[in-house]
Amino acid sequence: MNSRLLTLASGTFAIGIDAFVTAGLVAPLSRDLHVSTSAAGQLVTVFALSYAVLSPLLGTATATLSRKHVLLIALSVFVLGNIVTALAGSFALVLASRVIAAAGASMYTPNASAVAAALSAPERRGRAIAVVVGGLTVATALGVPLGSWIGGAFSWRATLWMVAGLGLVALAGVALIVPAVHLPTPALLRERLQPLRDRVVATTLLHTLLLFGGMFTAYTYLGPILHHATGGSAGTFSLLLWVYGVMAFTGSTLSGRLVDRVGPHRVMPLTLGANIVILAAAPLAGHSFVTALIWIMCFGLPGWIWAVAQQHRLVELAPRDTPLLLGLNASAQYFGTALGGAVGGLGLQWWGAGSLGWIGAVLVIGALGLLTVSLRTARHRNAAATAIPGTTAAPATQPAA
C-alpha cells in the first residue's frame, strides 16, 4: 500500500483515538475530576463543537499554505492540546485543552483526505479516501479499546500521553514522506461557506450532521447503555469496543472498492436505513453479553461504510473544490457529534440509557429524509441541464436557482 497514504492515515489514527476514546473514559474522568457522568460526556461535545466551528476559520487562515505545511501545523497543535489535557488539574482546564486539540484535528482530517484524493488517480479515489478514513476506524478497533483499558487500569491521563506520542509519530512521518501539495482553496471565509447556498450541498451536509448526531447519541454513552451486559467491567467493555472497531475497520476497508464499483448513491440510503434499525434495537443490547456483542457488531459496520461513500460523493459534486467540501463535511460531522453528546446527555439524565437508541434513530430518520431530497434535487438538476443542447449541470458550488 502507498506509504504516503499510510502516513496520512497515521494522523487520523491518533485523532480518531482522541475523538472517540472519551466514551471509554467517562467513568474514570468523572471520578477523578469529581463531575457527573453526563458532564464528563460533554468533553466529546466540546471537542466536536470546537472542531466544527474552527475548521472553516482555520482553513481560511491557512488557505495560502501548502497542504503539507497545514498538516504539520495541525499535528503540532493537536499534540500540544493532548499534552495540556494530560497535565490538567481541573475539569475547566481539561475542557479548554480539548478546544486546542480539536483545533489541530480540524485542520488535519479534511486536508489529509484532500491530499489523498489529489495523490490518487480518479478511479482509485474511493480507495485512497478509504485508507485515510481507515486511520479513524483502526483507532476504533485498536486504539480506543486500548486507551479505554489503560484509562480504567491506570489513569485516563496515561491514555492522553499515548495519544500525544502517536501524534508525534504522525508528525514525523508527514514531515519525511508526504510531498508538498498545493490545492486551490478560498482565501475568504465567505468564499469557504459559499457552497452552503447550493441546495444539494446544504442538504447533503445537513444529513451528515443528523447521521453523526444519531450515532453519537449512542456511542458517547455506550458505557451506560451496555452497563448491565458488562457488569461494569472495564475489560469487558474494552472488548466490546474492540469488536466495534474491528467492524468499523472492516466496513471502511470494504467500502472503498464497493463505492468505486457501484457509486455512493446506491450505498448511502442502505447504510442509513441499517443505522436506523440498529439504533432502535439499542435497548435490547444491554440484556446480556451475547446481545451486546451482536448489537455492537452491527453498530460498527454501516456508519463507516457511509463515511467513505459520503466523501466520494462530495468529490464527485465538485472535484476542483475537494478540500473545501471535505472541510465543510468534517465540520458537519463534528457538529453532529456535538449534537449527539449533548442530546444523549440530556436523554441519559431525563429518561435513562434505554432512551438513547430511540433518540439516535429519530435523528438518522431525518438524515435519510434529507439524503432523499438531496439525491432527487441533483437528479432533477442534471436532467434539466442535459435536456438543453450544449449545456451541462451547474457546479455544486454555484448557488441553486
XYZ file of C-alpha atoms in Angstrom:
401
model
C 0.000 0.000 0.000
C 1.152 3.559 -0.746
C 3.397 4.774 2.105
C 2.103 8.327 1.698
C -1.470 7.220 2.292
C -0.429 5.162 5.316
C 1.408 8.171 6.721
C -1.689 10.339 6.317
C -3.730 7.579 7.967
C -1.367 7.552 10.967
C -2.510 11.088 11.734
C -6.194 10.226 11.511
C -5.418 7.205 13.715
C -4.162 9.463 16.520
C -7.051 11.887 16.035
C -9.559 9.032 15.993
C -8.391 7.769 19.356
C -8.579 11.273 20.810
C -12.070 11.914 19.445
C -13.625 8.551 20.310
C -11.819 7.291 23.415
C -13.731 9.639 25.721
C -16.634 7.190 25.509
C -14.433 4.674 27.322
C -13.014 7.213 29.788
C -16.251 8.753 31.057
C -16.197 6.779 34.314
C -12.550 7.406 35.363
C -12.763 11.036 34.228
C -15.899 11.702 36.247
C -14.380 10.097 39.355
C -11.031 11.854 39.132
C -12.402 15.291 38.274
C -15.446 14.998 40.581
C -18.076 15.632 37.921
C -21.158 13.684 36.841
C -21.135 11.070 34.069
C -23.207 13.301 31.792
C -20.825 16.234 32.447
C -17.794 14.089 31.572
C -19.571 13.072 28.376
C -19.699 16.726 27.377
C -15.951 16.560 26.691
C -16.995 14.865 23.457
C -19.383 17.737 22.792
C -16.724 20.408 23.451
C -14.152 18.681 21.215
C -16.663 18.152 18.423
C -18.205 21.631 18.583
C -14.761 23.267 18.611
C -13.729 21.167 15.600
C -16.867 22.120 13.694
C -16.547 25.857 14.342
C -12.779 26.103 13.925
C -12.446 24.024 10.753
C -13.644 26.734 8.298
C -11.976 29.518 10.299
C -8.575 27.854 10.411
C -9.000 26.670 6.835
C -9.342 30.317 5.826
C -6.317 31.331 7.901
C -4.133 28.665 6.227
C -5.504 28.994 2.685
C -2.262 30.243 1.154
C -0.073 27.493 2.641
C 0.797 24.199 1.016
C -1.289 21.335 2.342
C 1.849 19.709 3.800
C 2.565 22.763 5.919
C -1.041 22.782 7.096
C -0.781 19.116 8.080
C 2.403 19.779 10.074
C 0.890 22.774 11.889
C -2.262 20.777 12.583
C -0.430 17.858 14.163
C 1.738 20.180 16.271
C -1.333 21.918 17.710
C -3.055 18.565 18.227
C -0.117 17.169 20.208
C 0.062 20.331 22.339
C -3.632 20.065 23.194
C -3.286 16.483 24.373
C -0.245 17.270 26.498
C -2.190 20.043 28.236
C -5.114 17.656 28.804
C -2.824 15.041 30.334
C -1.377 17.632 32.731
C -4.646 19.425 33.578
C -5.650 19.510 37.233
C -9.226 20.756 36.813
C -12.245 19.985 34.682
C -12.231 23.557 33.321
C -8.648 23.201 32.043
C -9.476 19.818 30.513
C -12.348 21.470 28.637
C -10.059 24.278 27.418
C -7.382 21.843 26.281
C -9.970 19.895 24.283
C -10.503 23.069 22.246
C -6.763 23.182 21.440
C -6.666 19.529 20.399
C -9.801 19.994 18.294
C -8.205 22.956 16.510
C -5.370 20.731 15.309
C -7.723 17.908 14.360
C -9.985 20.289 12.421
C -7.081 21.315 10.205
C -5.676 17.827 9.726
C -8.508 15.453 8.820
C -10.109 17.233 5.813
C -6.706 18.161 4.397
C -5.448 14.588 4.770
C -8.434 13.311 2.755
C -7.954 16.037 0.141
C -4.239 15.260 -0.232
C -5.023 11.541 -0.524
C -7.516 12.245 -3.311
C -5.051 14.579 -5.069
C -2.279 11.954 -4.988
C -4.514 9.250 -6.493
C -5.925 8.514 -9.928
C -9.657 9.322 -10.293
C -10.628 5.649 -10.494
C -8.841 4.964 -7.188
C -10.024 7.944 -5.182
C -12.540 5.906 -3.215
C -9.833 3.514 -2.070
C -7.420 6.371 -1.269
C -10.000 8.135 0.885
C -10.847 4.792 2.496
C -7.217 4.399 3.597
C -7.243 7.794 5.332
C -10.672 7.167 6.878
C -9.277 3.749 7.790
C -6.980 5.516 10.249
C -10.081 6.517 12.190
C -11.526 3.019 12.065
C -8.248 1.367 13.096
C -8.316 3.803 16.002
C -11.717 2.470 16.990
C -10.542 -1.123 16.504
C -7.225 -0.915 18.372
C -6.575 2.476 19.909
C -9.915 3.167 21.580
C -10.179 -0.219 23.355
C -6.524 0.035 24.382
C -6.969 3.613 25.554
C -10.138 2.663 27.427
C -8.347 -0.212 29.140
C -5.373 1.986 30.049
C -7.762 4.606 31.441
C -9.535 2.045 33.588
C -6.447 0.108 34.705
C -4.029 3.005 35.217
C -5.204 6.540 34.522
C -7.110 8.450 31.886
C -4.075 10.746 31.774
C -1.926 7.853 30.552
C -4.295 7.484 27.597
C -3.787 11.138 26.657
C 0.003 10.737 26.825
C -0.332 7.790 24.461
C -2.351 9.932 22.023
C 0.247 12.721 22.177
C 3.007 10.211 21.387
C 1.097 8.861 18.390
C 0.591 12.412 17.177
C 4.348 12.999 17.290
C 4.950 9.833 15.244
C 2.461 11.039 12.619
C 4.096 14.490 12.610
C 7.493 12.959 11.836
C 6.007 10.773 9.092
C 4.276 13.659 7.338
C 7.455 15.748 7.509
C 9.531 12.987 5.910
C 7.211 11.302 3.416
C 4.261 13.455 2.307
C 5.112 15.799 -0.606
C 4.127 19.444 -0.814
C 0.688 19.631 -2.426
C -0.921 22.897 -3.476
C -4.684 22.784 -3.912
C -6.983 25.700 -4.747
C -8.618 26.939 -1.546
C -10.669 30.109 -0.978
C -8.875 32.868 0.922
C -12.023 34.408 2.443
C -14.426 32.820 4.923
C -17.492 33.803 2.903
C -15.992 32.003 -0.086
C -15.481 28.875 2.007
C -19.133 28.974 3.063
C -20.368 29.718 -0.479
C -21.262 26.052 -1.216
C -23.878 26.167 1.544
C -26.007 28.356 -0.746
C -26.445 25.340 -3.025
C -29.419 23.177 -2.036
C -27.768 19.888 -2.972
C -24.645 20.628 -0.954
C -26.558 22.086 2.001
C -28.917 19.114 2.350
C -26.008 16.706 1.838
C -24.061 18.282 4.700
C -27.123 18.590 6.937
C -27.798 14.877 6.601
C -24.172 14.316 7.654
C -24.879 16.328 10.799
C -28.009 14.341 11.653
C -26.401 10.947 11.000
C -23.470 11.669 13.296
C -25.848 13.152 15.830
C -27.792 9.911 15.873
C -24.711 7.688 16.028
C -23.023 9.657 18.813
C -26.169 9.901 20.893
C -25.484 6.209 21.490
C -21.698 5.953 21.040
C -20.805 8.651 23.574
C -22.737 6.784 26.248
C -22.028 3.180 25.311
C -20.855 2.565 28.884
C -24.284 3.258 30.431
C -26.123 1.564 27.539
C -24.114 -1.647 27.967
C -23.577 -1.435 31.731
C -25.823 -4.381 32.605
C -24.281 -6.555 29.882
C -20.719 -5.794 31.002
C -21.391 -5.852 34.722
C -19.380 -2.619 34.968
C -16.172 -4.432 33.946
C -13.675 -2.176 32.149
C -12.119 -5.228 30.478
C -15.427 -6.495 29.099
C -16.375 -3.042 27.900
C -12.990 -2.648 26.191
C -13.559 -5.981 24.438
C -16.882 -4.736 23.064
C -15.223 -1.521 21.902
C -12.597 -3.628 20.148
C -15.328 -5.606 18.350
C -16.973 -2.337 17.306
C -13.657 -1.103 15.958
C -12.973 -4.296 14.008
C -16.362 -3.997 12.324
C -15.802 -0.290 11.643
C -12.429 -1.053 10.060
C -13.979 -3.845 8.005
C -16.705 -1.503 6.799
C -14.385 1.314 5.779
C -11.943 -1.096 4.113
C -14.577 -2.826 2.019
C -16.435 0.362 1.232
C -13.651 1.840 -0.895
C -13.960 -0.855 -3.558
C -17.740 -1.011 -3.121
C -18.177 2.721 -3.708
C -15.772 2.713 -6.664
C -17.787 -0.127 -8.206
C -21.453 0.822 -7.658
C -21.233 4.511 -6.703
C -22.118 6.307 -3.472
C -25.760 6.938 -4.427
C -26.651 3.272 -4.035
C -24.629 2.707 -0.879
C -25.732 5.662 1.238
C -29.516 5.039 1.582
C -28.933 1.414 2.546
C -26.408 2.273 5.245
C -28.668 4.964 6.723
C -31.581 2.517 6.842
C -29.394 -0.033 8.586
C -28.324 2.584 11.137
C -31.949 3.369 11.977
C -32.775 -0.271 12.671
C -29.619 -0.850 14.719
C -30.086 2.249 16.881
C -33.732 1.396 17.514
C -32.563 -2.005 18.783
C -30.102 -0.474 21.267
C -32.370 -1.113 24.312
C -32.026 -4.858 23.608
C -28.226 -4.699 23.664
C -27.902 -4.385 27.422
C -29.772 -7.585 28.295
C -26.717 -9.845 28.211
C -23.166 -10.040 26.935
C -24.343 -12.028 23.903
C -26.948 -9.431 22.896
C -24.389 -6.660 23.463
C -21.857 -8.467 21.273
C -24.319 -8.984 18.419
C -25.559 -5.404 18.607
C -22.106 -3.810 18.742
C -21.007 -5.838 15.705
C -23.942 -4.456 13.737
C -23.481 -0.925 15.076
C -19.890 -0.727 13.892
C -20.487 -1.502 10.227
C -22.878 0.773 8.270
C -21.799 4.193 9.560
C -18.218 3.751 8.391
C -19.288 2.436 5.001
C -21.397 5.575 4.692
C -18.458 7.842 5.674
C -16.372 6.778 2.671
C -19.368 6.974 0.320
C -20.177 10.493 1.505
C -16.647 11.799 0.913
C -16.580 10.169 -2.515
C -19.883 11.845 -3.398
C -18.577 15.258 -2.359
C -15.500 14.773 -4.567
C -17.862 13.970 -7.459
C -20.009 17.043 -6.786
C -17.112 19.473 -7.179
C -13.685 17.917 -7.905
C -11.952 21.309 -8.012
C -13.282 22.218 -4.570
C -12.459 18.951 -2.832
C -10.634 20.458 0.200
C -13.448 22.962 0.693
C -16.296 20.449 0.621
C -14.440 17.850 2.691
C -13.701 20.539 5.265
C -17.375 21.509 5.447
C -18.311 17.833 5.669
C -15.907 17.356 8.569
C -17.461 20.362 10.312
C -20.910 18.852 9.779
C -19.714 15.534 11.218
C -18.420 17.190 14.347
C -21.464 19.425 14.738
C -23.380 16.160 14.665
C -21.032 14.588 17.193
C -21.558 17.589 19.472
C -25.306 17.316 18.984
C -25.201 13.619 19.842
C -23.164 14.213 23.009
C -25.476 16.999 24.167
C -28.778 15.309 23.299
C -27.518 11.991 24.648
C -26.505 13.640 27.922
C -29.985 15.105 28.318
C -31.629 11.825 27.374
C -29.462 9.944 29.867
C -30.316 12.396 32.625
C -34.050 12.611 31.922
C -35.073 9.180 30.637
C -32.118 6.870 31.215
C -29.811 4.884 28.957
C -32.680 2.944 27.403
C -33.886 6.044 25.576
C -30.640 6.832 23.748
C -31.046 4.385 20.873
C -34.515 5.680 20.019
C -33.359 9.296 20.159
C -30.485 8.443 17.815
C -32.803 6.571 15.441
C -35.070 9.616 15.109
C -32.101 11.784 14.131
C -30.968 9.281 11.487
C -34.507 9.120 10.071
C -34.125 12.849 9.490
C -30.784 12.187 7.792
C -32.365 9.648 5.439
C -35.085 12.121 4.525
C -32.537 14.820 3.699
C -30.428 12.409 1.644
C -33.520 11.538 -0.383
C -34.182 15.232 -1.023
C -30.532 15.833 -1.961
C -30.386 12.958 -4.449
C -33.713 13.919 -6.024
C -32.694 17.575 -6.415
C -29.396 16.556 -8.017
C -31.173 14.228 -10.473
C -33.676 16.920 -11.485
C -30.903 19.463 -11.957
C -28.870 17.109 -14.151
C -31.933 16.142 -16.169
C -32.846 19.788 -16.758
C -29.298 20.645 -17.803
C -28.904 17.757 -20.256
C -32.318 18.456 -21.795
C -30.913 21.672 -23.277
C -28.332 21.006 -26.032
C -24.890 22.364 -25.279
C -25.483 22.781 -21.530
C -24.210 20.870 -18.529
C -25.292 20.589 -14.934
C -24.424 23.547 -12.738
C -21.422 23.026 -10.489
C -22.360 22.208 -6.924
C -20.569 25.276 -5.623
C -22.813 27.670 -7.510
C -25.997 28.919 -5.836
C -29.070 26.991 -6.780
C -31.706 28.767 -8.800
